[in-house]
Amino acid sequence: MNALAATSRNFKRAATLLGLDSKLERSLLIPFREVKVECTIPKDDGSLVSYVGFRVQHDNARGPMKGGIRYHPEVNPDEVNALAQLMSWKTAVVNIPYGGAKGGIGCTPSSLTNSELERLTRVFTQKIHDLIGIHTDVPAPDMGTNSQTMAWILDEYSKFHGHSPAIVTGKPLDLGGSLGREAATGRGVMFATEAVLAEYGKSIQNLCFVIQGFGNVGSWAAQLIQEKGGKIVAVGDVTGAIKNKNGLDIPSLIRHTNRTGSIKGFEGADEINPKTLLLEDCDVLIPAALGGVLNRENANEVKAKFIIEAANHPTDPEADEILSKKGVIVVPDIYANAGGVTVSYFEWVQNIQGFMWDEEK
């Protein structure tokens, strides 16, 4: 089941529970605007290469549309549409005055040089600058993009519209980025974990955690959960998976990944099969990588009692039903990973006010 089918199915189930009128249900599923643009750039060797970029603006009933831009080879209209829809529900769940949007370019960022990525970002911005805006649609980083990407978008957009720091969030601090933004999604995952465990009379301390994904979200979640006394027994990234039943030393692992680019070769753990990572024995499972990783093929074998969806739509609807019958508590992505968009909202507010807050605020 692709991302759009899964997201739409979940929405229809929610609409039925809420007793929504069928016309309203249909209108909420149709995006406000979908844009597909061609981005041709010269490579460093002088050859020309073309990429396809997308921006889907789902809903603006609650405020400007908000959502990341991802650079990934599997970016396609259905995925972007599904993620834009999820942003509408996410901003509503945490009650910030935004609607949902999402964008992306179908490319492999690791195969492009820094100057090629800059040219691609600037061409994409040129194609969509009339569609985005401080009070219309505010992009942010996502998979394959970062604060540097946002700096390029801000600079290119400002050529057309004047200096506009609030046009993107997740920027470098020197360009109006917010303190606390880098850790925000991982910190939100930790808060969501604390909240659901408290509902069941438990706390993070002394529980065992498995985390799939050790990028920005996974590494911050691991670090903050360990600081609260949780034991991270296994983690995985695109290069593989590692385990230490006594608990991984997360600060050492972060230093190792910063130095080598992956978790592979970390001395304080044993390598395990990444395909079995989600099925490891633990109290809490945190998928923080790609969507659709929990499905009907593996849901029955999940041993965790709680699943915190740090990634976007990691659990497909069929897996949701299986896990529900097993009594597994799943905290959905539109709540669990909303820390990022919450602090993005704070960044946008600071930019509009022209007044920056300290990190504690």
mmCIF file of C-alpha atoms in Angstrom:
data_model
loop_
_atom_site.group_PDB
_atom_site.id
_atom_site.type_symbol
_atom_site.label_atom_id
_atom_site.label_comp_id
_atom_site.label_asym_id
_atom_site.label_seq_id
_atom_site.Cartn_x
_atom_site.Cartn_y
_atom_site.Cartn_z
ATOM 1 C CA MET A 1 0.000 0.000 0.000
ATOM 2 C CA ASN A 2 1.526 3.313 -1.055
ATOM 3 C CA ALA A 3 1.726 6.324 1.255
ATOM 4 C CA LEU A 4 -1.272 8.170 -0.226
ATOM 5 C CA ALA A 5 -3.543 5.102 -0.077
ATOM 6 C CA ALA A 6 -2.510 4.438 3.531
ATOM 7 C CA THR A 7 -3.000 8.060 4.641
ATOM 8 C CA SER A 8 -6.358 8.354 2.862
ATOM 9 C CA ARG A 9 -7.540 5.075 4.390
ATOM 10 C CA ASN A 10 -6.630 6.279 7.877
ATOM 11 C CA PHE A 11 -8.420 9.585 7.241
ATOM 12 C CA LYS A 12 -11.575 7.805 6.025
ATOM 13 C CA ARG A 13 -11.613 5.653 9.160
ATOM 14 C CA ALA A 14 -11.306 8.789 11.298
ATOM 15 C CA ALA A 15 -14.041 10.529 9.256
ATOM 16 C CA THR A 16 -16.387 7.597 9.864
ATOM 17 C CA LEU A 17 -15.714 7.705 13.630
ATOM 18 C CA LEU A 18 -16.351 11.464 13.636
ATOM 19 C CA GLY A 19 -19.483 11.152 11.508
ATOM 20 C CA LEU A 20 -18.197 13.620 8.910
ATOM 21 C CA ASP A 21 -20.434 14.493 5.978
ATOM 22 C CA SER A 22 -19.234 12.628 2.834
ATOM 23 C CA LYS A 23 -18.899 15.887 0.828
ATOM 24 C CA LEU A 24 -16.757 17.457 3.542
ATOM 25 C CA GLU A 25 -14.703 14.254 3.754
ATOM 26 C CA ARG A 26 -14.046 14.379 0.002
ATOM 27 C CA SER A 27 -13.117 18.074 0.053
ATOM 28 C CA LEU A 28 -10.617 17.481 2.879
ATOM 29 C CA LEU A 29 -8.876 14.779 0.854
ATOM 30 C CA ILE A 30 -8.423 16.944 -2.255
ATOM 31 C CA PRO A 31 -5.345 19.215 -2.044
ATOM 32 C CA PHE A 32 -5.674 22.983 -2.492
ATOM 33 C CA ARG A 33 -2.925 22.966 -5.161
ATOM 34 C CA GLU A 34 -0.429 20.537 -6.701
ATOM 35 C CA VAL A 35 2.591 21.783 -8.658
ATOM 36 C CA LYS A 36 5.107 19.801 -10.704
ATOM 37 C CA VAL A 37 8.153 21.619 -12.083
ATOM 38 C CA GLU A 38 11.132 20.734 -14.243
ATOM 39 C CA CYS A 39 14.512 21.716 -12.798
ATOM 40 C CA THR A 40 17.406 21.626 -15.275
ATOM 41 C CA ILE A 41 20.886 22.483 -14.003
ATOM 42 C CA PRO A 42 24.443 22.380 -15.369
ATOM 43 C CA LYS A 43 26.567 19.806 -13.532
ATOM 44 C CA ASP A 44 30.136 20.587 -12.510
ATOM 45 C CA ASP A 45 31.406 18.783 -15.644
ATOM 46 C CA GLY A 46 29.313 21.071 -17.897
ATOM 47 C CA SER A 47 26.635 18.493 -18.816
ATOM 48 C CA LEU A 48 22.952 19.299 -18.293
ATOM 49 C CA VAL A 49 20.698 17.202 -16.081
ATOM 50 C CA SER A 50 16.961 17.501 -15.382
ATOM 51 C CA TYR A 51 15.046 16.700 -12.205
ATOM 52 C CA VAL A 52 11.359 16.858 -11.340
ATOM 53 C CA GLY A 53 10.268 18.904 -8.329
ATOM 54 C CA PHE A 54 6.908 18.898 -6.548
ATOM 55 C CA ARG A 55 5.029 21.120 -4.118
ATOM 56 C CA VAL A 56 1.623 20.058 -2.798
ATOM 57 C CA GLN A 57 -0.390 22.585 -0.785
ATOM 58 C CA HIS A 58 -3.067 20.581 0.991
ATOM 59 C CA ASP A 59 -5.132 22.948 3.141
ATOM 60 C CA ASN A 60 -4.966 26.566 4.349
ATOM 61 C CA ALA A 61 -8.146 26.784 6.434
ATOM 62 C CA ARG A 62 -6.183 27.173 9.701
ATOM 63 C CA GLY A 63 -3.348 29.384 8.458
ATOM 64 C CA PRO A 64 -0.353 29.393 6.087
ATOM 65 C CA MET A 65 0.556 25.970 4.731
ATOM 66 C CA LYS A 66 3.625 24.366 6.297
ATOM 67 C CA GLY A 67 5.763 21.426 5.313
ATOM 68 C CA GLY A 68 9.223 20.215 4.477
ATOM 69 C CA ILE A 69 11.105 19.786 1.224
ATOM 70 C CA ARG A 70 12.801 16.415 0.760
ATOM 71 C CA TYR A 71 15.499 15.359 -1.702
ATOM 72 C CA HIS A 72 15.218 11.615 -2.298
ATOM 73 C CA PRO A 73 15.219 9.349 -5.383
ATOM 74 C CA GLU A 74 11.767 7.961 -4.503
ATOM 75 C CA VAL A 75 9.998 11.327 -4.257
ATOM 76 C CA ASN A 76 6.770 11.070 -6.279
ATOM 77 C CA PRO A 77 3.412 12.908 -6.435
ATOM 78 C CA ASP A 78 1.545 10.369 -4.261
ATOM 79 C CA GLU A 79 4.154 10.445 -1.488
ATOM 80 C CA VAL A 80 4.283 14.257 -1.454
ATOM 81 C CA ASN A 81 0.472 14.407 -1.458
ATOM 82 C CA ALA A 82 0.251 12.012 1.504
ATOM 83 C CA LEU A 83 2.879 13.928 3.506
ATOM 84 C CA ALA A 84 1.130 17.261 2.804
ATOM 85 C CA GLN A 85 -2.124 15.760 4.105
ATOM 86 C CA LEU A 86 -0.352 14.511 7.250
ATOM 87 C CA MET A 87 0.971 18.034 7.882
ATOM 88 C CA SER A 88 -2.600 19.400 7.917
ATOM 89 C CA TRP A 89 -3.601 16.908 10.623
ATOM 90 C CA LYS A 90 -0.307 17.322 12.528
ATOM 91 C CA THR A 91 -0.540 21.118 12.856
ATOM 92 C CA ALA A 92 -4.183 20.750 13.972
ATOM 93 C CA VAL A 93 -3.330 18.072 16.576
ATOM 94 C CA VAL A 94 -0.735 20.314 18.282
ATOM 95 C CA ASN A 95 -2.923 23.401 17.723
ATOM 96 C CA ILE A 96 -0.574 25.678 15.824
ATOM 97 C CA PRO A 97 -2.083 28.038 13.205
ATOM 98 C CA TYR A 98 -0.914 26.307 10.037
ATOM 99 C CA GLY A 99 -2.267 24.137 7.267
ATOM 100 C CA GLY A 100 -0.342 21.364 5.518
ATOM 101 C CA ALA A 101 2.048 21.292 2.562
ATOM 102 C CA LYS A 102 5.001 19.222 1.355
ATOM 103 C CA GLY A 103 7.570 19.367 -1.415
ATOM 104 C CA GLY A 104 10.446 17.455 -2.864
ATOM 105 C CA ILE A 105 12.777 16.766 -5.740
ATOM 106 C CA GLY A 106 13.421 13.276 -7.120
ATOM 107 C CA CYS A 107 17.208 13.139 -6.815
ATOM 108 C CA THR A 108 20.007 11.390 -4.926
ATOM 109 C CA PRO A 109 21.656 14.170 -2.896
ATOM 110 C CA SER A 110 24.710 12.043 -2.018
ATOM 111 C CA SER A 111 25.588 11.832 -5.732
ATOM 112 C CA LEU A 112 25.534 15.625 -6.186
ATOM 113 C CA THR A 113 28.273 18.061 -5.210
ATOM 114 C CA ASN A 114 27.532 20.987 -2.906
ATOM 115 C CA SER A 115 27.525 23.441 -5.809
ATOM 116 C CA GLU A 116 25.160 21.175 -7.806
ATOM 117 C CA LEU A 117 22.785 20.967 -4.827
ATOM 118 C CA GLU A 118 22.866 24.750 -4.535
ATOM 119 C CA ARG A 119 22.038 25.213 -8.239
ATOM 120 C CA LEU A 120 19.213 22.662 -8.007
ATOM 121 C CA THR A 121 17.744 24.351 -4.905
ATOM 122 C CA ARG A 122 17.911 27.805 -6.464
ATOM 123 C CA VAL A 123 16.253 26.643 -9.728
ATOM 124 C CA PHE A 124 13.483 24.906 -7.737
ATOM 125 C CA THR A 125 12.959 28.112 -5.719
ATOM 126 C CA GLN A 126 12.747 30.155 -8.934
ATOM 127 C CA LYS A 127 9.977 27.836 -10.160
ATOM 128 C CA ILE A 128 7.864 28.005 -6.973
ATOM 129 C CA HIS A 129 8.664 31.452 -5.477
ATOM 130 C CA ASP A 130 5.265 32.855 -6.530
ATOM 131 C CA LEU A 131 3.454 29.955 -4.809
ATOM 132 C CA ILE A 132 5.180 30.114 -1.425
ATOM 133 C CA GLY A 133 5.162 33.081 0.960
ATOM 134 C CA ILE A 134 5.468 34.158 4.598
ATOM 135 C CA HIS A 135 1.673 34.046 5.036
ATOM 136 C CA THR A 136 0.971 31.507 2.279
ATOM 137 C CA ASP A 137 3.297 28.487 2.403
ATOM 138 C CA VAL A 138 6.433 28.149 4.539
ATOM 139 C CA PRO A 139 8.889 25.330 3.623
ATOM 140 C CA ALA A 140 11.295 23.580 6.016
ATOM 141 C CA PRO A 141 14.012 20.877 5.844
ATOM 142 C CA ASP A 142 13.109 17.211 5.461
ATOM 143 C CA MET A 143 14.870 14.032 4.367
ATOM 144 C CA GLY A 144 17.980 14.898 2.321
ATOM 145 C CA THR A 145 17.811 18.637 3.054
ATOM 146 C CA ASN A 146 19.128 20.756 5.933
ATOM 147 C CA SER A 147 19.702 24.292 7.202
ATOM 148 C CA GLN A 148 22.051 25.018 4.269
ATOM 149 C CA THR A 149 19.256 24.137 1.810
ATOM 150 C CA MET A 150 16.955 26.549 3.657
ATOM 151 C CA ALA A 151 19.627 29.281 3.471
ATOM 152 C CA TRP A 152 19.743 28.888 -0.333
ATOM 153 C CA ILE A 153 15.925 29.050 -0.579
ATOM 154 C CA LEU A 154 15.833 32.171 1.623
ATOM 155 C CA ASP A 155 18.518 33.878 -0.446
ATOM 156 C CA GLU A 156 16.902 33.016 -3.806
ATOM 157 C CA TYR A 157 13.390 33.954 -2.633
ATOM 158 C CA SER A 158 14.703 37.273 -1.269
ATOM 159 C CA LYS A 159 15.997 38.203 -4.758
ATOM 160 C CA PHE A 160 12.366 38.339 -5.898
ATOM 161 C CA HIS A 161 10.565 39.507 -2.746
ATOM 162 C CA GLY A 162 13.114 41.342 -0.567
ATOM 163 C CA HIS A 163 14.707 40.029 2.612
ATOM 164 C CA SER A 164 12.194 37.529 4.038
ATOM 165 C CA PRO A 165 13.630 35.436 6.892
ATOM 166 C CA ALA A 166 10.188 33.978 7.734
ATOM 167 C CA ILE A 167 9.871 32.314 4.298
ATOM 168 C CA VAL A 168 11.516 29.105 5.566
ATOM 169 C CA THR A 169 12.178 27.536 8.958
ATOM 170 C CA GLY A 170 15.052 25.297 10.015
ATOM 171 C CA LYS A 171 17.528 27.971 8.885
ATOM 172 C CA PRO A 172 21.058 28.520 10.243
ATOM 173 C CA LEU A 173 21.029 30.618 13.445
ATOM 174 C CA ASP A 174 22.890 33.465 11.708
ATOM 175 C CA LEU A 175 20.023 33.849 9.221
ATOM 176 C CA GLY A 176 17.198 33.874 11.768
ATOM 177 C CA GLY A 177 17.032 30.218 12.740
ATOM 178 C CA SER A 178 15.741 29.334 16.197
ATOM 179 C CA LEU A 179 17.681 27.924 19.115
ATOM 180 C CA GLY A 180 16.387 24.442 19.924
ATOM 181 C CA ARG A 181 15.186 23.706 16.378
ATOM 182 C CA GLU A 182 17.815 21.033 15.632
ATOM 183 C CA ALA A 183 16.790 18.879 18.616
ATOM 184 C CA ALA A 184 13.065 19.712 18.407
ATOM 185 C CA THR A 185 11.671 16.630 16.646
ATOM 186 C CA GLY A 186 13.714 14.225 18.785
ATOM 187 C CA ARG A 187 12.762 16.149 21.936
ATOM 188 C CA GLY A 188 9.109 15.957 20.923
ATOM 189 C CA VAL A 189 9.463 12.184 20.489
ATOM 190 C CA MET A 190 10.856 11.991 24.031
ATOM 191 C CA PHE A 191 7.963 14.094 25.409
ATOM 192 C CA ALA A 192 5.402 11.929 23.550
ATOM 193 C CA THR A 193 7.048 8.784 24.961
ATOM 194 C CA GLU A 194 6.959 10.213 28.488
ATOM 195 C CA ALA A 195 3.301 11.173 28.105
ATOM 196 C CA VAL A 196 2.045 7.799 26.834
ATOM 197 C CA LEU A 197 4.079 5.829 29.384
ATOM 198 C CA ALA A 198 2.665 8.009 32.187
ATOM 199 C CA GLU A 199 -0.849 7.085 31.004
ATOM 200 C CA TYR A 200 0.030 3.460 31.753
ATOM 201 C CA GLY A 201 1.760 4.138 35.060
ATOM 202 C CA LYS A 202 5.270 3.762 33.633
ATOM 203 C CA SER A 203 8.275 6.022 33.039
ATOM 204 C CA ILE A 204 11.212 6.044 30.629
ATOM 205 C CA GLN A 205 13.640 5.012 33.378
ATOM 206 C CA ASN A 206 14.892 1.423 33.081
ATOM 207 C CA LEU A 207 12.739 0.563 30.041
ATOM 208 C CA CYS A 208 14.395 -0.936 26.925
ATOM 209 C CA PHE A 209 14.205 0.956 23.614
ATOM 210 C CA VAL A 210 14.928 0.044 19.978
ATOM 211 C CA ILE A 211 15.324 2.897 17.480
ATOM 212 C CA GLN A 212 15.274 2.480 13.696
ATOM 213 C CA GLY A 213 16.998 5.477 12.112
ATOM 214 C CA PHE A 214 19.930 7.384 13.573
ATOM 215 C CA GLY A 215 19.770 10.661 11.707
ATOM 216 C CA ASN A 216 18.703 13.925 13.314
ATOM 217 C CA VAL A 217 15.490 12.590 14.873
ATOM 218 C CA GLY A 218 16.695 9.153 15.950
ATOM 219 C CA SER A 219 19.993 10.337 17.437
ATOM 220 C CA TRP A 220 18.410 13.192 19.429
ATOM 221 C CA ALA A 221 15.594 10.930 20.661
ATOM 222 C CA ALA A 222 18.171 8.308 21.732
ATOM 223 C CA GLN A 223 20.310 10.880 23.530
ATOM 224 C CA LEU A 224 17.384 12.496 25.394
ATOM 225 C CA ILE A 225 15.765 9.164 26.304
ATOM 226 C CA GLN A 226 19.076 7.876 27.675
ATOM 227 C CA GLU A 227 19.439 11.068 29.741
ATOM 228 C CA LYS A 228 16.031 10.222 31.268
ATOM 229 C CA GLY A 229 17.293 6.754 32.272
ATOM 230 C CA GLY A 230 16.059 4.707 29.319
ATOM 231 C CA LYS A 231 18.209 1.883 27.961
ATOM 232 C CA ILE A 232 18.758 1.947 24.162
ATOM 233 C CA VAL A 233 19.505 -1.702 23.329
ATOM 234 C CA ALA A 234 19.555 -1.526 19.495
ATOM 235 C CA VAL A 235 19.648 1.056 16.707
ATOM 236 C CA GLY A 236 19.798 0.918 12.922
ATOM 237 C CA ASP A 237 20.537 3.218 10.002
ATOM 238 C CA VAL A 238 20.852 2.799 6.215
ATOM 239 C CA THR A 239 24.165 0.941 6.622
ATOM 240 C CA GLY A 240 23.021 -1.694 9.122
ATOM 241 C CA ALA A 241 21.982 -2.337 12.727
ATOM 242 C CA ILE A 242 23.754 -2.830 16.050
ATOM 243 C CA LYS A 243 22.781 -4.181 19.467
ATOM 244 C CA ASN A 244 24.045 -4.220 23.037
ATOM 245 C CA LYS A 245 21.619 -5.866 25.454
ATOM 246 C CA ASN A 246 23.173 -3.920 28.346
ATOM 247 C CA GLY A 247 22.499 -0.621 26.578
ATOM 248 C CA LEU A 248 24.419 1.360 23.960
ATOM 249 C CA ASP A 249 26.626 4.297 24.936
ATOM 250 C CA ILE A 250 24.726 6.905 22.884
ATOM 251 C CA PRO A 251 27.179 9.860 23.250
ATOM 252 C CA SER A 252 30.016 7.567 22.032
ATOM 253 C CA LEU A 253 27.839 6.300 19.172
ATOM 254 C CA ILE A 254 27.013 9.881 18.114
ATOM 255 C CA ARG A 255 30.731 10.753 18.099
ATOM 256 C CA HIS A 256 31.368 7.605 16.001
ATOM 257 C CA THR A 257 28.656 8.498 13.442
ATOM 258 C CA ASN A 258 29.888 12.102 13.229
ATOM 259 C CA ARG A 259 33.374 10.776 12.488
ATOM 260 C CA THR A 260 32.502 7.898 10.091
ATOM 261 C CA GLY A 261 29.078 8.807 8.701
ATOM 262 C CA SER A 262 27.341 5.642 9.938
ATOM 263 C CA ILE A 263 26.823 3.340 12.929
ATOM 264 C CA LYS A 264 28.800 0.597 11.180
ATOM 265 C CA GLY A 265 31.956 -0.463 12.991
ATOM 266 C CA PHE A 266 30.932 0.897 16.406
ATOM 267 C CA GLU A 267 32.988 -0.997 18.972
ATOM 268 C CA GLY A 268 30.490 -0.950 21.830
ATOM 269 C CA ALA A 269 27.957 -3.249 20.129
ATOM 270 C CA ASP A 270 27.397 -6.338 17.968
ATOM 271 C CA GLU A 271 26.111 -6.130 14.417
ATOM 272 C CA ILE A 272 22.669 -7.651 13.808
ATOM 273 C CA ASN A 273 20.491 -8.199 10.738
ATOM 274 C CA PRO A 274 18.762 -4.851 9.987
ATOM 275 C CA LYS A 275 15.680 -6.798 8.816
ATOM 276 C CA THR A 276 15.126 -8.077 12.358
ATOM 277 C CA LEU A 277 15.740 -4.761 14.128
ATOM 278 C CA LEU A 278 12.023 -3.922 14.415
ATOM 279 C CA LEU A 279 11.382 -7.362 15.878
ATOM 280 C CA GLU A 280 13.957 -7.112 18.688
ATOM 281 C CA ASP A 281 12.782 -7.672 22.244
ATOM 282 C CA CYS A 282 12.101 -4.260 23.858
ATOM 283 C CA ASP A 283 9.493 -2.241 25.739
ATOM 284 C CA VAL A 284 9.341 0.668 23.303
ATOM 285 C CA LEU A 285 10.009 0.639 19.541
ATOM 286 C CA ILE A 286 10.735 3.959 17.798
ATOM 287 C CA PRO A 287 10.711 3.828 13.971
ATOM 288 C CA ALA A 288 12.503 7.062 13.002
ATOM 289 C CA ALA A 289 13.440 6.364 9.381
ATOM 290 C CA LEU A 290 11.200 5.610 6.384
ATOM 291 C CA GLY A 291 7.447 5.072 5.987
ATOM 292 C CA GLY A 292 5.728 1.697 5.665
ATOM 293 C CA VAL A 293 8.354 -0.278 7.629
ATOM 294 C CA LEU A 294 5.709 -1.953 9.817
ATOM 295 C CA ASN A 295 3.333 -3.915 7.619
ATOM 296 C CA ARG A 296 1.273 -7.113 7.539
ATOM 297 C CA GLU A 297 4.430 -9.173 6.894
ATOM 298 C CA ASN A 298 6.173 -8.269 10.162
ATOM 299 C CA ALA A 299 3.560 -6.734 12.515
ATOM 300 C CA ASN A 300 2.712 -10.087 14.127
ATOM 301 C CA GLU A 301 6.335 -10.561 15.181
ATOM 302 C CA VAL A 302 6.766 -7.171 16.879
ATOM 303 C CA LYS A 303 7.617 -7.708 20.567
ATOM 304 C CA ALA A 304 7.442 -4.072 21.740
ATOM 305 C CA LYS A 305 4.506 -3.028 23.927
ATOM 306 C CA PHE A 306 4.624 0.592 22.751
ATOM 307 C CA ILE A 307 5.431 2.045 19.318
ATOM 308 C CA ILE A 308 6.245 5.756 18.991
ATOM 309 C CA GLU A 309 6.019 6.849 15.341
ATOM 310 C CA ALA A 310 8.957 9.237 14.954
ATOM 311 C CA ALA A 311 8.979 8.714 11.154
ATOM 312 C CA ASN A 312 6.083 9.732 8.894
ATOM 313 C CA HIS A 313 3.538 6.896 8.404
ATOM 314 C CA PRO A 314 5.908 4.048 9.431
ATOM 315 C CA THR A 315 2.948 1.775 10.261
ATOM 316 C CA ASP A 316 0.591 0.921 7.417
ATOM 317 C CA PRO A 317 -3.156 0.467 8.145
ATOM 318 C CA GLU A 318 -3.015 -3.348 7.956
ATOM 319 C CA ALA A 319 -0.175 -3.406 10.519
ATOM 320 C CA ASP A 320 -2.175 -0.978 12.689
ATOM 321 C CA GLU A 321 -5.049 -3.485 12.866
ATOM 322 C CA ILE A 322 -2.714 -6.405 13.701
ATOM 323 C CA LEU A 323 -0.912 -4.400 16.406
ATOM 324 C CA SER A 324 -4.214 -3.215 17.873
ATOM 325 C CA LYS A 325 -5.436 -6.823 18.220
ATOM 326 C CA LYS A 326 -2.139 -7.682 19.954
ATOM 327 C CA GLY A 327 -2.678 -4.855 22.457
ATOM 328 C CA VAL A 328 0.325 -2.829 21.251
ATOM 329 C CA ILE A 329 -0.087 0.921 21.916
ATOM 330 C CA VAL A 330 0.852 2.993 18.834
ATOM 331 C CA VAL A 331 1.424 6.739 19.242
ATOM 332 C CA PRO A 332 0.755 8.176 15.753
ATOM 333 C CA ASP A 333 3.251 10.291 13.819
ATOM 334 C CA ILE A 334 0.971 13.339 13.675
ATOM 335 C CA TYR A 335 1.484 13.659 17.440
ATOM 336 C CA ALA A 336 4.770 11.864 18.117
ATOM 337 C CA ASN A 337 6.965 13.785 15.649
ATOM 338 C CA ALA A 338 5.227 17.171 15.847
ATOM 339 C CA GLY A 339 8.043 18.717 17.921
ATOM 340 C CA GLY A 340 9.767 19.822 14.723
ATOM 341 C CA VAL A 341 6.849 21.780 13.310
ATOM 342 C CA THR A 342 6.101 23.226 16.761
ATOM 343 C CA VAL A 343 9.556 24.815 17.019
ATOM 344 C CA SER A 344 9.355 25.753 13.320
ATOM 345 C CA TYR A 345 6.262 27.743 14.290
ATOM 346 C CA PHE A 346 8.247 29.411 17.104
ATOM 347 C CA GLU A 347 11.000 30.264 14.581
ATOM 348 C CA TRP A 348 8.452 31.782 12.176
ATOM 349 C CA VAL A 349 6.923 33.848 15.028
ATOM 350 C CA GLN A 350 10.386 35.132 16.053
ATOM 351 C CA ASN A 351 11.179 36.088 12.428
ATOM 352 C CA ILE A 352 7.893 37.979 12.016
ATOM 353 C CA GLN A 353 8.428 39.794 15.326
ATOM 354 C CA GLY A 354 12.080 40.469 14.507
ATOM 355 C CA PHE A 355 12.852 39.420 18.074
ATOM 356 C CA MET A 356 14.730 36.222 18.959
ATOM 357 C CA TRP A 357 14.130 34.179 22.125
ATOM 358 C CA ASP A 358 16.644 32.380 24.335
ATOM 359 C CA GLU A 359 16.609 28.562 24.152
ATOM 360 C CA GLU A 360 14.874 28.044 27.486
ATOM 361 C CA LYS A 361 11.835 30.065 26.298
#
